Each structure stands twice: as structure tokens, then as C-alpha cells.
mmCIF file of C-alpha atoms in Angstrom:
data_model
loop_
_atom_site.group_PDB
_atom_site.id
_atom_site.type_symbol
_atom_site.label_atom_id
_atom_site.label_comp_id
_atom_site.label_asym_id
_atom_site.label_seq_id
_atom_site.Cartn_x
_atom_site.Cartn_y
_atom_site.Cartn_z
ATOM 1 C CA UNK A 62 144.047 130.576 61.504
ATOM 2 C CA UNK A 63 147.213 131.743 59.755
ATOM 3 C CA UNK A 64 146.429 135.362 60.701
ATOM 4 C CA UNK A 65 145.912 134.268 64.304
ATOM 5 C CA UNK A 66 149.346 132.603 64.264
ATOM 6 C CA UNK A 67 150.982 135.728 62.827
ATOM 7 C CA UNK A 68 149.837 137.970 65.685
ATOM 8 C CA UNK A 69 150.157 135.231 68.315
ATOM 9 C CA UNK A 70 153.787 134.669 67.265
ATOM 10 C CA UNK A 71 154.359 138.424 67.247
ATOM 11 C CA UNK A 72 153.208 138.460 70.889
ATOM 12 C CA UNK A 73 155.511 135.534 71.691
ATOM 13 C CA UNK A 74 158.480 137.189 70.003
ATOM 14 C CA UNK A 75 157.764 140.495 71.733
ATOM 15 C CA UNK A 76 158.610 138.770 75.028
ATOM 16 C CA UNK A 77 160.881 135.873 74.062
ATOM 17 C CA UNK A 78 163.777 137.680 72.442
ATOM 18 C CA UNK A 79 167.127 139.030 73.541
ATOM 19 C CA UNK A 80 166.127 142.645 72.959
ATOM 20 C CA UNK A 81 163.184 142.404 75.388
ATOM 21 C CA UNK A 82 165.419 141.819 78.389
ATOM 22 C CA UNK A 83 163.696 144.685 80.231
ATOM 23 C CA UNK A 84 160.420 142.772 79.972
ATOM 24 C CA UNK A 85 162.180 139.576 81.062
ATOM 25 C CA UNK A 86 163.713 141.322 84.077
ATOM 26 C CA UNK A 87 160.299 142.600 85.117
ATOM 27 C CA UNK A 88 158.769 139.103 84.886
ATOM 28 C CA UNK A 89 161.676 137.520 86.768
ATOM 29 C CA UNK A 90 161.359 140.191 89.467
ATOM 30 C CA UNK A 91 157.650 139.456 89.674
ATOM 31 C CA UNK A 92 158.176 135.674 89.971
ATOM 32 C CA UNK A 93 161.177 135.232 92.284
ATOM 33 C CA UNK A 94 159.355 135.739 95.604
ATOM 34 C CA UNK A 95 156.904 132.957 94.681
ATOM 35 C CA UNK A 96 156.989 129.168 94.332
ATOM 36 C CA UNK A 97 154.806 126.645 92.478
ATOM 37 C CA UNK A 98 152.323 126.491 95.368
ATOM 38 C CA UNK A 99 151.549 130.176 94.682
ATOM 39 C CA UNK A 100 150.575 129.431 91.057
ATOM 40 C CA UNK A 101 147.120 131.064 91.315
ATOM 41 C CA UNK A 102 148.531 134.317 92.639
ATOM 42 C CA UNK A 103 151.311 134.508 90.062
ATOM 43 C CA UNK A 104 148.928 133.581 87.229
ATOM 44 C CA UNK A 105 146.703 136.467 88.330
ATOM 45 C CA UNK A 106 149.701 138.831 88.394
ATOM 46 C CA UNK A 107 150.813 137.818 84.899
ATOM 47 C CA UNK A 108 147.277 138.130 83.546
ATOM 48 C CA UNK A 109 146.878 141.576 85.142
ATOM 49 C CA UNK A 110 150.142 142.626 83.497
ATOM 50 C CA UNK A 111 148.854 141.391 80.103
ATOM 51 C CA UNK A 112 145.534 143.222 80.636
ATOM 52 C CA UNK A 113 147.437 146.431 81.407
ATOM 53 C CA UNK A 114 149.648 145.907 78.336
ATOM 54 C CA UNK A 115 146.562 145.389 76.139
ATOM 55 C CA UNK A 116 144.771 148.393 77.671
ATOM 56 C CA UNK A 117 147.707 150.613 76.728
ATOM 57 C CA UNK A 118 147.627 149.352 73.133
ATOM 58 C CA UNK A 119 143.856 149.969 72.983
ATOM 59 C CA UNK A 120 144.235 153.498 74.348
ATOM 60 C CA UNK A 121 146.841 154.319 71.699
ATOM 61 C CA UNK A 122 144.946 152.632 68.826
ATOM 62 C CA UNK A 123 141.788 154.614 69.638
ATOM 63 C CA UNK A 124 143.787 157.837 70.037
ATOM 64 C CA UNK A 125 142.768 158.295 73.685
ATOM 65 C CA UNK A 126 146.325 158.670 74.916
ATOM 66 C CA UNK A 127 149.597 159.825 73.396
ATOM 67 C CA UNK A 128 152.856 159.762 75.282
ATOM 68 C CA UNK A 129 156.438 160.558 74.357
ATOM 69 C CA UNK A 130 158.587 157.507 73.664
ATOM 70 C CA UNK A 131 161.467 158.959 75.718
ATOM 71 C CA UNK A 132 159.212 159.219 78.789
ATOM 72 C CA UNK A 133 158.024 155.607 78.422
ATOM 73 C CA UNK A 134 161.598 154.397 77.892
ATOM 74 C CA UNK A 135 162.452 156.050 81.196
ATOM 75 C CA UNK A 136 159.414 154.663 83.042
ATOM 76 C CA UNK A 137 159.955 151.026 82.004
ATOM 77 C CA UNK A 138 163.275 150.532 83.865
ATOM 78 C CA UNK A 139 161.827 152.474 86.815
ATOM 79 C CA UNK A 140 158.967 149.937 87.053
ATOM 80 C CA UNK A 141 161.521 147.122 87.102
ATOM 81 C CA UNK A 142 163.533 148.930 89.776
ATOM 82 C CA UNK A 143 160.416 149.371 91.937
ATOM 83 C CA UNK A 144 159.573 145.646 91.716
ATOM 84 C CA UNK A 145 163.149 144.672 92.635
ATOM 85 C CA UNK A 146 163.237 147.137 95.550
ATOM 86 C CA UNK A 147 159.870 145.856 96.779
ATOM 87 C CA UNK A 148 161.321 142.330 96.755
ATOM 88 C CA UNK A 149 164.388 143.518 98.686
ATOM 89 C CA UNK A 150 162.339 145.134 101.427
ATOM 90 C CA UNK A 151 159.788 142.325 101.753
ATOM 91 C CA UNK A 152 162.083 139.278 101.295
ATOM 92 C CA UNK A 153 161.561 136.749 104.064
ATOM 93 C CA UNK A 154 158.631 138.608 105.602
ATOM 94 C CA UNK A 155 155.736 136.276 106.301
ATOM 95 C CA UNK A 156 152.989 138.893 106.585
ATOM 96 C CA UNK A 157 152.756 139.993 102.943
ATOM 97 C CA UNK A 158 148.991 139.485 102.544
ATOM 98 C CA UNK A 159 148.019 143.100 103.203
ATOM 99 C CA UNK A 160 150.385 144.326 100.478
ATOM 100 C CA UNK A 161 149.201 141.865 97.806
ATOM 101 C CA UNK A 162 146.329 144.119 96.625
ATOM 102 C CA UNK A 163 148.867 146.898 96.138
ATOM 103 C CA UNK A 164 151.057 144.477 94.129
ATOM 104 C CA UNK A 165 148.066 143.584 91.917
ATOM 105 C CA UNK A 166 147.263 147.247 91.235
ATOM 106 C CA UNK A 167 150.901 148.154 90.603
ATOM 107 C CA UNK A 168 151.323 145.174 88.232
ATOM 108 C CA UNK A 169 148.301 146.327 86.204
ATOM 109 C CA UNK A 170 149.682 149.879 86.084
ATOM 110 C CA UNK A 171 153.146 148.655 85.087
ATOM 111 C CA UNK A 172 151.536 146.573 82.321
ATOM 112 C CA UNK A 173 150.076 149.807 80.949
ATOM 113 C CA UNK A 174 153.511 151.460 80.989
ATOM 114 C CA UNK A 175 155.180 148.508 79.235
ATOM 115 C CA UNK A 176 152.353 148.419 76.681
ATOM 116 C CA UNK A 177 152.869 152.101 75.890
ATOM 117 C CA UNK A 178 156.495 151.276 75.095
ATOM 118 C CA UNK A 179 155.363 148.944 72.292
ATOM 119 C CA UNK A 180 152.226 150.809 71.164
ATOM 120 C CA UNK A 181 153.672 152.967 68.377
ATOM 121 C CA UNK A 182 155.272 149.946 66.676
ATOM 122 C CA UNK A 183 152.105 147.858 67.118
ATOM 123 C CA UNK A 184 149.939 150.627 65.681
ATOM 124 C CA UNK A 185 152.242 150.971 62.667
ATOM 125 C CA UNK A 186 152.233 147.269 61.729
ATOM 126 C CA UNK A 187 148.443 146.885 61.823
ATOM 127 C CA UNK A 188 146.614 147.652 58.605
ATOM 128 C CA UNK A 189 143.077 149.007 58.347
ATOM 129 C CA UNK A 190 140.822 151.030 60.592
ATOM 130 C CA UNK A 191 140.675 151.156 64.368
ATOM 131 C CA UNK A 192 137.961 148.497 64.838
ATOM 132 C CA UNK A 193 139.740 146.014 62.545
ATOM 133 C CA UNK A 194 142.725 146.145 64.905
ATOM 134 C CA UNK A 195 140.790 144.645 67.845
ATOM 135 C CA UNK A 196 141.057 140.982 66.793
ATOM 136 C CA UNK A 197 144.799 141.202 66.010
ATOM 137 C CA UNK A 198 145.258 142.914 69.395
ATOM 138 C CA UNK A 199 143.510 140.004 71.143
ATOM 139 C CA UNK A 200 145.665 137.488 69.240
ATOM 140 C CA UNK A 201 148.801 139.458 70.062
ATOM 141 C CA UNK A 202 147.803 139.598 73.746
ATOM 142 C CA UNK A 203 147.342 135.809 73.842
ATOM 143 C CA UNK A 204 150.880 135.447 72.497
ATOM 144 C CA UNK A 205 152.177 137.810 75.190
ATOM 145 C CA UNK A 206 150.354 135.864 77.906
ATOM 146 C CA UNK A 207 151.742 132.524 76.657
ATOM 147 C CA UNK A 208 155.308 133.886 76.472
ATOM 148 C CA UNK A 209 155.061 135.416 79.943
ATOM 149 C CA UNK A 210 153.858 132.111 81.379
ATOM 150 C CA UNK A 211 156.882 130.396 79.800
ATOM 151 C CA UNK A 212 159.226 132.906 81.492
ATOM 152 C CA UNK A 213 157.415 132.525 84.825
ATOM 153 C CA UNK A 214 157.559 128.699 84.710
ATOM 154 C CA UNK A 215 161.274 128.743 83.801
ATOM 155 C CA UNK A 216 161.942 131.217 86.638
ATOM 156 C CA UNK A 217 160.023 129.041 89.128
ATOM 157 C CA UNK A 218 161.914 125.918 87.980
ATOM 158 C CA UNK A 219 165.292 127.656 88.396
ATOM 159 C CA UNK A 220 164.179 128.997 91.796
ATOM 160 C CA UNK A 221 163.160 125.488 92.869
ATOM 161 C CA UNK A 222 166.504 124.008 91.756
ATOM 162 C CA UNK A 223 168.516 126.751 93.489
ATOM 163 C CA UNK A 224 166.534 126.375 96.705
ATOM 164 C CA UNK A 225 166.493 122.556 96.848
ATOM 165 C CA UNK A 226 169.759 121.480 95.202
ATOM 166 C CA UNK A 227 171.985 124.413 96.193
ATOM 167 C CA UNK A 228 170.185 125.007 99.531
ATOM 168 C CA UNK A 229 169.553 128.721 99.067
ATOM 169 C CA UNK A 230 166.787 129.994 101.304
ATOM 170 C CA UNK A 231 163.897 131.697 99.492
ATOM 171 C CA UNK A 232 164.885 134.956 101.207
ATOM 172 C CA UNK A 233 168.534 134.763 100.058
ATOM 173 C CA UNK A 234 167.504 133.839 96.501
ATOM 174 C CA UNK A 235 165.087 136.780 96.363
ATOM 175 C CA UNK A 236 167.755 139.149 97.703
ATOM 176 C CA UNK A 237 170.417 137.948 95.234
ATOM 177 C CA UNK A 238 168.146 138.100 92.180
ATOM 178 C CA UNK A 239 166.606 141.441 93.157
ATOM 179 C CA UNK A 240 170.092 142.918 93.657
ATOM 180 C CA UNK A 241 171.133 141.564 90.247
ATOM 181 C CA UNK A 242 168.062 143.141 88.611
ATOM 182 C CA UNK A 243 168.788 146.478 90.330
ATOM 183 C CA UNK A 244 172.386 146.281 89.091
ATOM 184 C CA UNK A 245 171.199 145.842 85.497
ATOM 185 C CA UNK A 246 168.423 148.450 85.629
ATOM 186 C CA UNK A 247 170.202 151.403 87.271
ATOM 187 C CA UNK A 248 172.601 151.865 84.301
ATOM 188 C CA UNK A 249 169.562 151.812 81.965
ATOM 189 C CA UNK A 250 167.976 154.625 83.961
ATOM 190 C CA UNK A 251 171.207 156.628 84.134
ATOM 191 C CA UNK A 252 171.902 156.192 80.383
ATOM 192 C CA UNK A 253 168.394 157.282 79.332
ATOM 193 C CA UNK A 254 168.279 160.115 76.778
ATOM 194 C CA UNK A 255 165.862 162.069 78.971
ATOM 195 C CA UNK A 256 168.822 163.270 81.103
ATOM 196 C CA UNK A 257 170.496 164.905 78.090
ATOM 197 C CA UNK A 258 167.957 167.743 78.000
#
């Protein structure tokens, strides 16, 4: 049980810390177009993201994939930018059902990219052979899922307060938050070391 808590807490801390603001921005961008009545859809999105994250860790642990850290560090803010831009262009549109399958696929793919960003550190902290890393990976993934659900619930609560107390429309709230996320992410993309080559 204590080993479970170690990796579960590691998953929690991977998301719930100041230095993971890129992960937080992605989750906020994912959640802002939704409300509590969409809980099944957003739960599926978050779970798909966790599955993608875990798949990336598995691929690295088993040596199936190797990717440069600088490339992943560039791709992570790009995934956030894409989510925010998607929100900008679809805010207030009622006919979003045909694009939801695309959102599910993209969320899974983005989970893989974000997982690759953490994979080298995760591989280094796990002792033992490849197979012995499977249980800690599952425990870590549960911690990630729990932390992501916390962020999603907090985002939905803030969205509800802004829309009911301060009378923001859902469209305006989505536009404001997506623009804020874009404003934070573009400097991250511009400042990436990949441009120095």
C-alpha cells in the first residue's frame, strides 16, 4: 500500500504543481467549453488523455520509441495552442457533435505527446526490469487521472461562477480563456531552444 501511495502521489504531483502549468493550461483549455451537464464527455476526454500519457510511458519503458526532449518540449505548447485555437473557432457553435470524435482522437494523441515529455524522468526513477515497472506505471497513471479530475472540477466550478454570478456567456468565457491560454503559450513556443539551431 505504501508503494502504491508513492507512485500515486508522484502522479498527483506531476499535475498539481506550479511547474506543470503547461499541463494545467491544456486541461483548462479542454474543460472550458463544457459544463457539469457534459460530465460524461469530459470524463472520457480526461481518461483518453491519461491513456495516451500512459501509452507514451509504456512505449519508452519497453524501448519501442525514443524521441528527442527538445522536440517534445516544442510539441507540448503546440498541443495547447491547437486546443485553444479550436475553442476560439468553435465557441458558441451549437453543432459541435460531428467534431467530437476528432476531439477524442486528438486528446489521445496529445496525451501521448505530454507523456513523452515526462517519460525519461519516469524511466530513470523506476528501479528494476521492464516488467516490474508496469504496476508502478498503473499507480502513477491513477494519480494523474485523479489530479486531472481535480483540475477539471475546479475549472468547471470557476466557469459556473463566472457564467452565473458575473453573467458571462459560455461563448465569451471560452473566448477570453482561450485567448489567455494562447497569450501564455505563444511565448513558450517562440522561446523554445529548437529555434536556436
